JSON list of C-alpha atoms in Angstrom, two decimals:
[
{"chain": "A", "resi": 1, "resn": "GLN", "atom": "CA", "xyz": [-52.68, 9.15, 21.56]},
{"chain": "A", "resi": 2, "resn": "ARG", "atom": "CA", "xyz": [-53.61, 5.84, 19.91]},
{"chain": "A", "resi": 3, "resn": "GLU", "atom": "CA", "xyz": [-56.70, 5.62, 22.15]},
{"chain": "A", "resi": 4, "resn": "ARG", "atom": "CA", "xyz": [-57.84, 9.10, 21.13]},
{"chain": "A", "resi": 5, "resn": "SER", "atom": "CA", "xyz": [-57.47, 8.41, 17.42]},
{"chain": "A", "resi": 6, "resn": "ALA", "atom": "CA", "xyz": [-59.22, 5.06, 17.83]},
{"chain": "A", "resi": 7, "resn": "GLN", "atom": "CA", "xyz": [-62.13, 6.86, 19.53]},
{"chain": "A", "resi": 8, "resn": "ALA", "atom": "CA", "xyz": [-62.26, 9.53, 16.82]},
{"chain": "A", "resi": 9, "resn": "ILE", "atom": "CA", "xyz": [-62.51, 7.04, 13.94]},
{"chain": "A", "resi": 10, "resn": "PRO", "atom": "CA", "xyz": [-66.02, 5.76, 14.78]},
{"chain": "A", "resi": 11, "resn": "GLY", "atom": "CA", "xyz": [-67.14, 9.41, 15.12]},
{"chain": "A", "resi": 12, "resn": "ARG", "atom": "CA", "xyz": [-65.76, 10.29, 11.69]},
{"chain": "A", "resi": 13, "resn": "SER", "atom": "CA", "xyz": [-67.23, 7.11, 10.29]},
{"chain": "A", "resi": 14, "resn": "ARG", "atom": "CA", "xyz": [-70.65, 7.95, 11.76]},
{"chain": "A", "resi": 15, "resn": "PHE", "atom": "CA", "xyz": [-70.50, 11.49, 10.39]},
{"chain": "A", "resi": 16, "resn": "GLY", "atom": "CA", "xyz": [-69.49, 10.15, 6.99]},
{"chain": "A", "resi": 17, "resn": "SER", "atom": "CA", "xyz": [-72.28, 7.58, 7.09]},
{"chain": "A", "resi": 18, "resn": "LEU", "atom": "CA", "xyz": [-74.76, 10.27, 8.10]},
{"chain": "A", "resi": 19, "resn": "LEU", "atom": "CA", "xyz": [-73.82, 12.38, 5.07]},
{"chain": "A", "resi": 20, "resn": "LEU", "atom": "CA", "xyz": [-73.69, 9.40, 2.73]},
{"chain": "A", "resi": 21, "resn": "VAL", "atom": "CA", "xyz": [-76.85, 7.55, 3.68]},
{"chain": "A", "resi": 22, "resn": "ASN", "atom": "CA", "xyz": [-79.23, 9.98, 5.38]},
{"chain": "A", "resi": 23, "resn": "HIS", "atom": "CA", "xyz": [-78.46, 13.05, 3.29]},
{"chain": "A", "resi": 24, "resn": "ARG", "atom": "CA", "xyz": [-77.55, 11.17, 0.08]},
{"chain": "A", "resi": 25, "resn": "ARG", "atom": "CA", "xyz": [-74.44, 13.27, -0.57]},
{"chain": "A", "resi": 26, "resn": "GLY", "atom": "CA", "xyz": [-72.30, 10.48, -2.10]},
{"chain": "A", "resi": 27, "resn": "ILE", "atom": "CA", "xyz": [-68.59, 11.10, -2.60]},
{"chain": "A", "resi": 28, "resn": "ARG", "atom": "CA", "xyz": [-68.99, 14.83, -1.90]},
{"chain": "A", "resi": 29, "resn": "GLY", "atom": "CA", "xyz": [-70.48, 13.96, 1.49]},
{"chain": "A", "resi": 30, "resn": "ALA", "atom": "CA", "xyz": [-67.57, 11.65, 2.28]},
{"chain": "A", "resi": 31, "resn": "ALA", "atom": "CA", "xyz": [-65.13, 14.39, 1.29]},
{"chain": "A", "resi": 32, "resn": "LEU", "atom": "CA", "xyz": [-67.02, 16.93, 3.41]},
{"chain": "A", "resi": 33, "resn": "ALA", "atom": "CA", "xyz": [-66.98, 14.56, 6.40]},
{"chain": "A", "resi": 34, "resn": "THR", "atom": "CA", "xyz": [-63.23, 14.02, 6.01]},
{"chain": "A", "resi": 35, "resn": "ALA", "atom": "CA", "xyz": [-62.47, 17.72, 5.61]},
{"chain": "A", "resi": 36, "resn": "THR", "atom": "CA", "xyz": [-64.66, 18.63, 8.59]},
{"chain": "A", "resi": 37, "resn": "GLY", "atom": "CA", "xyz": [-62.97, 16.00, 10.76]},
{"chain": "A", "resi": 38, "resn": "GLN", "atom": "CA", "xyz": [-59.53, 17.28, 9.76]},
{"chain": "A", "resi": 39, "resn": "PHE", "atom": "CA", "xyz": [-60.55, 20.89, 10.43]},
{"chain": "A", "resi": 40, "resn": "ILE", "atom": "CA", "xyz": [-61.94, 20.12, 13.89]},
{"chain": "A", "resi": 41, "resn": "GLY", "atom": "CA", "xyz": [-58.89, 17.99, 14.70]},
{"chain": "A", "resi": 42, "resn": "ALA", "atom": "CA", "xyz": [-56.60, 20.92, 13.80]},
{"chain": "A", "resi": 43, "resn": "ALA", "atom": "CA", "xyz": [-58.69, 23.78, 15.23]},
{"chain": "A", "resi": 44, "resn": "ILE", "atom": "CA", "xyz": [-59.01, 22.48, 18.80]},
{"chain": "A", "resi": 45, "resn": "PRO", "atom": "CA", "xyz": [-55.26, 22.19, 19.50]},
{"chain": "A", "resi": 46, "resn": "LEU", "atom": "CA", "xyz": [-54.57, 25.43, 17.63]},
{"chain": "A", "resi": 47, "resn": "VAL", "atom": "CA", "xyz": [-57.01, 27.34, 19.85]},
{"chain": "A", "resi": 48, "resn": "TYR", "atom": "CA", "xyz": [-55.40, 25.80, 22.95]},
{"chain": "A", "resi": 49, "resn": "PHE", "atom": "CA", "xyz": [-51.84, 26.61, 21.92]},
{"chain": "A", "resi": 50, "resn": "ALA", "atom": "CA", "xyz": [-52.65, 30.10, 20.57]},
{"chain": "A", "resi": 51, "resn": "ARG", "atom": "CA", "xyz": [-53.92, 31.28, 23.98]},
{"chain": "A", "resi": 52, "resn": "LYS", "atom": "CA", "xyz": [-51.57, 32.29, 26.76]},
{"chain": "A", "resi": 53, "resn": "ASN", "atom": "CA", "xyz": [-51.16, 29.49, 29.26]},
{"chain": "A", "resi": 54, "resn": "SER", "atom": "CA", "xyz": [-48.74, 28.33, 31.93]},
{"chain": "A", "resi": 55, "resn": "SER", "atom": "CA", "xyz": [-48.05, 24.99, 30.27]},
{"chain": "A", "resi": 56, "resn": "LEU", "atom": "CA", "xyz": [-44.58, 24.10, 29.02]},
{"chain": "A", "resi": 57, "resn": "LEU", "atom": "CA", "xyz": [-46.22, 23.10, 25.75]},
{"chain": "A", "resi": 58, "resn": "ARG", "atom": "CA", "xyz": [-46.62, 26.19, 23.57]},
{"chain": "A", "resi": 59, "resn": "LEU", "atom": "CA", "xyz": [-45.87, 27.44, 20.09]},
{"chain": "A", "resi": 60, "resn": "THR", "atom": "CA", "xyz": [-42.47, 29.12, 19.79]},
{"chain": "A", "resi": 61, "resn": "LYS", "atom": "CA", "xyz": [-39.96, 29.97, 17.09]},
{"chain": "A", "resi": 62, "resn": "THR", "atom": "CA", "xyz": [-37.53, 27.19, 16.35]},
{"chain": "A", "resi": 63, "resn": "GLY", "atom": "CA", "xyz": [-34.31, 26.66, 14.47]},
{"chain": "A", "resi": 64, "resn": "ILE", "atom": "CA", "xyz": [-33.34, 23.88, 12.07]},
{"chain": "A", "resi": 65, "resn": "ASP", "atom": "CA", "xyz": [-30.70, 21.33, 13.06]},
{"chain": "A", "resi": 66, "resn": "TRP", "atom": "CA", "xyz": [-29.71, 19.97, 9.63]},
{"chain": "A", "resi": 67, "resn": "LYS", "atom": "CA", "xyz": [-27.87, 16.95, 11.04]},
{"chain": "A", "resi": 68, "resn": "ILE", "atom": "CA", "xyz": [-30.91, 15.76, 13.00]},
{"chain": "A", "resi": 69, "resn": "LEU", "atom": "CA", "xyz": [-33.21, 16.55, 10.08]},
{"chain": "A", "resi": 70, "resn": "ARG", "atom": "CA", "xyz": [-31.05, 14.46, 7.72]},
{"chain": "A", "resi": 71, "resn": "TRP", "atom": "CA", "xyz": [-31.03, 11.57, 10.21]},
{"chain": "A", "resi": 72, "resn": "ALA", "atom": "CA", "xyz": [-34.82, 11.76, 10.65]},
{"chain": "A", "resi": 73, "resn": "CYS", "atom": "CA", "xyz": [-35.37, 11.74, 6.88]},
{"chain": "A", "resi": 74, "resn": "GLY", "atom": "CA", "xyz": [-33.12, 8.71, 6.49]},
{"chain": "A", "resi": 75, "resn": "ASN", "atom": "CA", "xyz": [-34.78, 6.96, 9.41]},
{"chain": "A", "resi": 76, "resn": "GLY", "atom": "CA", "xyz": [-38.30, 7.55, 8.03]},
{"chain": "A", "resi": 77, "resn": "SER", "atom": "CA", "xyz": [-37.56, 6.73, 4.40]},
{"chain": "A", "resi": 78, "resn": "SER", "atom": "CA", "xyz": [-38.71, 3.09, 4.69]},
{"chain": "A", "resi": 79, "resn": "GLU", "atom": "CA", "xyz": [-42.04, 4.17, 6.16]},
{"chain": "A", "resi": 80, "resn": "MET", "atom": "CA", "xyz": [-42.38, 6.79, 3.42]},
{"chain": "A", "resi": 81, "resn": "VAL", "atom": "CA", "xyz": [-41.92, 4.15, 0.71]},
{"chain": "A", "resi": 82, "resn": "SER", "atom": "CA", "xyz": [-44.40, 1.87, 2.48]},
{"chain": "A", "resi": 83, "resn": "ASN", "atom": "CA", "xyz": [-47.01, 4.64, 2.71]},
{"chain": "A", "resi": 84, "resn": "LEU", "atom": "CA", "xyz": [-46.40, 5.67, -0.89]},
{"chain": "A", "resi": 85, "resn": "SER", "atom": "CA", "xyz": [-46.89, 2.14, -2.21]},
{"chain": "A", "resi": 86, "resn": "SER", "atom": "CA", "xyz": [-49.97, 1.68, -0.01]},
{"chain": "A", "resi": 87, "resn": "SER", "atom": "CA", "xyz": [-51.44, 4.94, -1.36]},
{"chain": "A", "resi": 88, "resn": "ILE", "atom": "CA", "xyz": [-50.84, 3.87, -4.96]},
{"chain": "A", "resi": 89, "resn": "VAL", "atom": "CA", "xyz": [-52.48, 0.50, -4.38]},
{"chain": "A", "resi": 90, "resn": "ASN", "atom": "CA", "xyz": [-55.40, 2.19, -2.58]},
{"chain": "A", "resi": 91, "resn": "THR", "atom": "CA", "xyz": [-55.87, 4.65, -5.46]},
{"chain": "A", "resi": 92, "resn": "LEU", "atom": "CA", "xyz": [-55.88, 1.84, -8.03]},
{"chain": "A", "resi": 93, "resn": "TYR", "atom": "CA", "xyz": [-58.29, -0.18, -5.88]},
{"chain": "A", "resi": 94, "resn": "ASN", "atom": "CA", "xyz": [-60.63, 2.84, -5.60]},
{"chain": "A", "resi": 95, "resn": "TYR", "atom": "CA", "xyz": [-60.45, 3.36, -9.37]},
{"chain": "A", "resi": 96, "resn": "GLN", "atom": "CA", "xyz": [-61.50, -0.25, -9.98]},
{"chain": "A", "resi": 97, "resn": "LEU", "atom": "CA", "xyz": [-64.15, -0.06, -7.27]},
{"chain": "A", "resi": 98, "resn": "MET", "atom": "CA", "xyz": [-65.54, 3.13, -8.82]},
{"chain": "A", "resi": 99, "resn": "ARG", "atom": "CA", "xyz": [-65.73, 1.38, -12.17]},
{"chain": "A", "resi": 100, "resn": "LEU", "atom": "CA", "xyz": [-67.46, -1.72, -10.73]},
{"chain": "A", "resi": 101, "resn": "ALA", "atom": "CA", "xyz": [-69.59, -0.45, -7.83]},
{"chain": "A", "resi": 102, "resn": "GLY", "atom": "CA", "xyz": [-69.82, 3.33, -8.33]},
{"chain": "A", "resi": 103, "resn": "GLU", "atom": "CA", "xyz": [-69.37, 6.06, -5.78]},
{"chain": "A", "resi": 104, "resn": "ASN", "atom": "CA", "xyz": [-71.46, 4.29, -3.13]},
{"chain": "A", "resi": 105, "resn": "GLY", "atom": "CA", "xyz": [-69.11, 1.31, -3.31]},
{"chain": "A", "resi": 106, "resn": "VAL", "atom": "CA", "xyz": [-66.05, 3.55, -2.84]},
{"chain": "A", "resi": 107, "resn": "ALA", "atom": "CA", "xyz": [-67.76, 5.37, 0.04]},
{"chain": "A", "resi": 108, "resn": "ALA", "atom": "CA", "xyz": [-68.70, 2.10, 1.76]},
{"chain": "A", "resi": 109, "resn": "TYR", "atom": "CA", "xyz": [-65.17, 0.77, 1.31]},
{"chain": "A", "resi": 110, "resn": "GLY", "atom": "CA", "xyz": [-63.76, 4.00, 2.79]},
{"chain": "A", "resi": 111, "resn": "SER", "atom": "CA", "xyz": [-66.02, 3.74, 5.85]},
{"chain": "A", "resi": 112, "resn": "VAL", "atom": "CA", "xyz": [-65.09, 0.09, 6.41]},
{"chain": "A", "resi": 113, "resn": "MET", "atom": "CA", "xyz": [-61.38, 0.86, 6.05]},
{"chain": "A", "resi": 114, "resn": "TYR", "atom": "CA", "xyz": [-61.60, 3.71, 8.60]},
{"chain": "A", "resi": 115, "resn": "TYR", "atom": "CA", "xyz": [-63.19, 1.35, 11.10]},
{"chain": "A", "resi": 116, "resn": "PHE", "atom": "CA", "xyz": [-60.75, -1.57, 10.66]},
{"chain": "A", "resi": 117, "resn": "ARG", "atom": "CA", "xyz": [-57.59, 0.54, 10.39]},
{"chain": "A", "resi": 118, "resn": "ALA", "atom": "CA", "xyz": [-57.72, 1.46, 14.10]}
]
């Protein structure tokens, strides 16, 4: 799965760059590229799983095991706090970048971060 997401990032980055630079869409173009990438990434598996197939992997009704859910929430709480703090820092950084370099600076930073995060 890591290889697939690493391959998808340059594609999203190229699509975002295409909208930002060639079509001069700015932040709206970056948002459109992100939303389109998310939609395509969700639609392809949904189409596969919605069709009848002989695979063991398919959408079914499920029940909730509260004990396992409680354990999973406790286990993931440190990662949640890490992601939350990272998001806050990123938002503050984007705010400052918007103030200093404008929307093109934020868009460029976003493209660079997508590329180096893989």
